[in-house]
Tab-separated table of C-alpha atoms in Angstrom:
chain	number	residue	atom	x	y	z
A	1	UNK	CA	-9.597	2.438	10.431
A	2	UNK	CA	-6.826	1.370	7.644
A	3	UNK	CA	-4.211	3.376	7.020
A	4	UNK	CA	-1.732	2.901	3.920
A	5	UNK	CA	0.697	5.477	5.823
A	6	UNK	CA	3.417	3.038	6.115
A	7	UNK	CA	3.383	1.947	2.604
A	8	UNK	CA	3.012	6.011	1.350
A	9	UNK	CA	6.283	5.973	3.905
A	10	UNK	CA	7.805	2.813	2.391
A	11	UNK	CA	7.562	3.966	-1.267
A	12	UNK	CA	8.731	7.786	-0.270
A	13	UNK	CA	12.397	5.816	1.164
A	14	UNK	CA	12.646	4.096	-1.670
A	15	UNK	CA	11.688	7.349	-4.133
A	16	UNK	CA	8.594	5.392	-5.741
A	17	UNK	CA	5.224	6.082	-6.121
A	18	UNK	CA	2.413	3.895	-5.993
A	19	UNK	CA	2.224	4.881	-9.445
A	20	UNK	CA	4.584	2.528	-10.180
A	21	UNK	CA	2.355	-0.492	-9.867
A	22	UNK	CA	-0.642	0.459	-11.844
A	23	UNK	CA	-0.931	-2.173	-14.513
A	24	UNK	CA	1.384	-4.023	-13.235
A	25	UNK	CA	-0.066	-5.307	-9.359
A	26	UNK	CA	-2.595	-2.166	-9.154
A	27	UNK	CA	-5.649	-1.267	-11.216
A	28	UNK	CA	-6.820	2.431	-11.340
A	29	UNK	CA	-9.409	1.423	-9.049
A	30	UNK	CA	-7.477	0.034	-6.249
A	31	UNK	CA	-4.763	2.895	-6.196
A	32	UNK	CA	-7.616	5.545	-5.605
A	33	UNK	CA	-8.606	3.036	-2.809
A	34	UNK	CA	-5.820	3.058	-1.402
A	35	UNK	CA	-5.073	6.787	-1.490
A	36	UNK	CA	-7.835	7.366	0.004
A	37	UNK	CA	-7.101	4.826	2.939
A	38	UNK	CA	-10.354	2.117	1.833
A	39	UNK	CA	-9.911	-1.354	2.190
A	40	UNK	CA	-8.598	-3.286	-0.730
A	41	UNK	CA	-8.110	-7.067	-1.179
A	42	UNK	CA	-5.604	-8.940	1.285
A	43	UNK	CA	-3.768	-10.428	-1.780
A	44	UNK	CA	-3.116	-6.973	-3.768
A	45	UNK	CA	-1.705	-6.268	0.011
A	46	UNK	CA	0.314	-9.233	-0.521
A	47	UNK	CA	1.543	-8.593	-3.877
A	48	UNK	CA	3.123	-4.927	-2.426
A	49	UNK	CA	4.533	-6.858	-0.248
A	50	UNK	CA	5.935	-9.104	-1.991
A	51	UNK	CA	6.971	-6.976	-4.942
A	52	UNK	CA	8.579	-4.484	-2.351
A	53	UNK	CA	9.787	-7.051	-0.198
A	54	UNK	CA	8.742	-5.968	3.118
A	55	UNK	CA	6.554	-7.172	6.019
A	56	UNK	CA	2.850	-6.497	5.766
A	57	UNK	CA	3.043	-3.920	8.874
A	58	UNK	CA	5.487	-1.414	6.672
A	59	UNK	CA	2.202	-1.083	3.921
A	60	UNK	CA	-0.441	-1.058	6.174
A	61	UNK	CA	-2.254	-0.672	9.670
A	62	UNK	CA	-5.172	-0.363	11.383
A	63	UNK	CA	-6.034	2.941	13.734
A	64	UNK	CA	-7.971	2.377	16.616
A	65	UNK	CA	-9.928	5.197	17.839
C-alpha cells in the first residue's frame, strides 16, 4: 500500500501544505490522490522531490501488510 506519510511529515517540518503546489507541480486531481494515499505518477513524485529537495523515501513509501 502507498503511503504519502513522509511527505504529509516533510511538509508539516517545513510549515507547508501540499496546498502549496497546486497549480504549480499539483493539479486538483492529484492532491486528492494523494491525500487519500492513491498512486500518482512517478514524475509528479519527482517534481516534490525535487522542488522540496529531498530523497524520494521522505515523500513516499510502500506498507507491506
Amino acid at each position: 500500500m502507498i503511503s504519502y506519510e513522509p511527505l504529509r511529515e516533510t511538509l508539516k517540518e517545513r510549515n507547508m501544505k501540499i496546498s502549496d503546489f497546486r497549480g504549480k507541480i499539483l493539479s486538483s486531481k492529484t492532491q486528492t490522490s494523494i491525500a487519500n494515499d492513491q498512486p500518482v505518477n512517478l514524475s509528479t513524485i519527482e517534481k516534490l522531490c525535487i522542488e522540496l529537495k529531498v530523497p524520494i523515501e521522505k515523500v513516499v513509501r510502500i506498507n507491506y501488510k
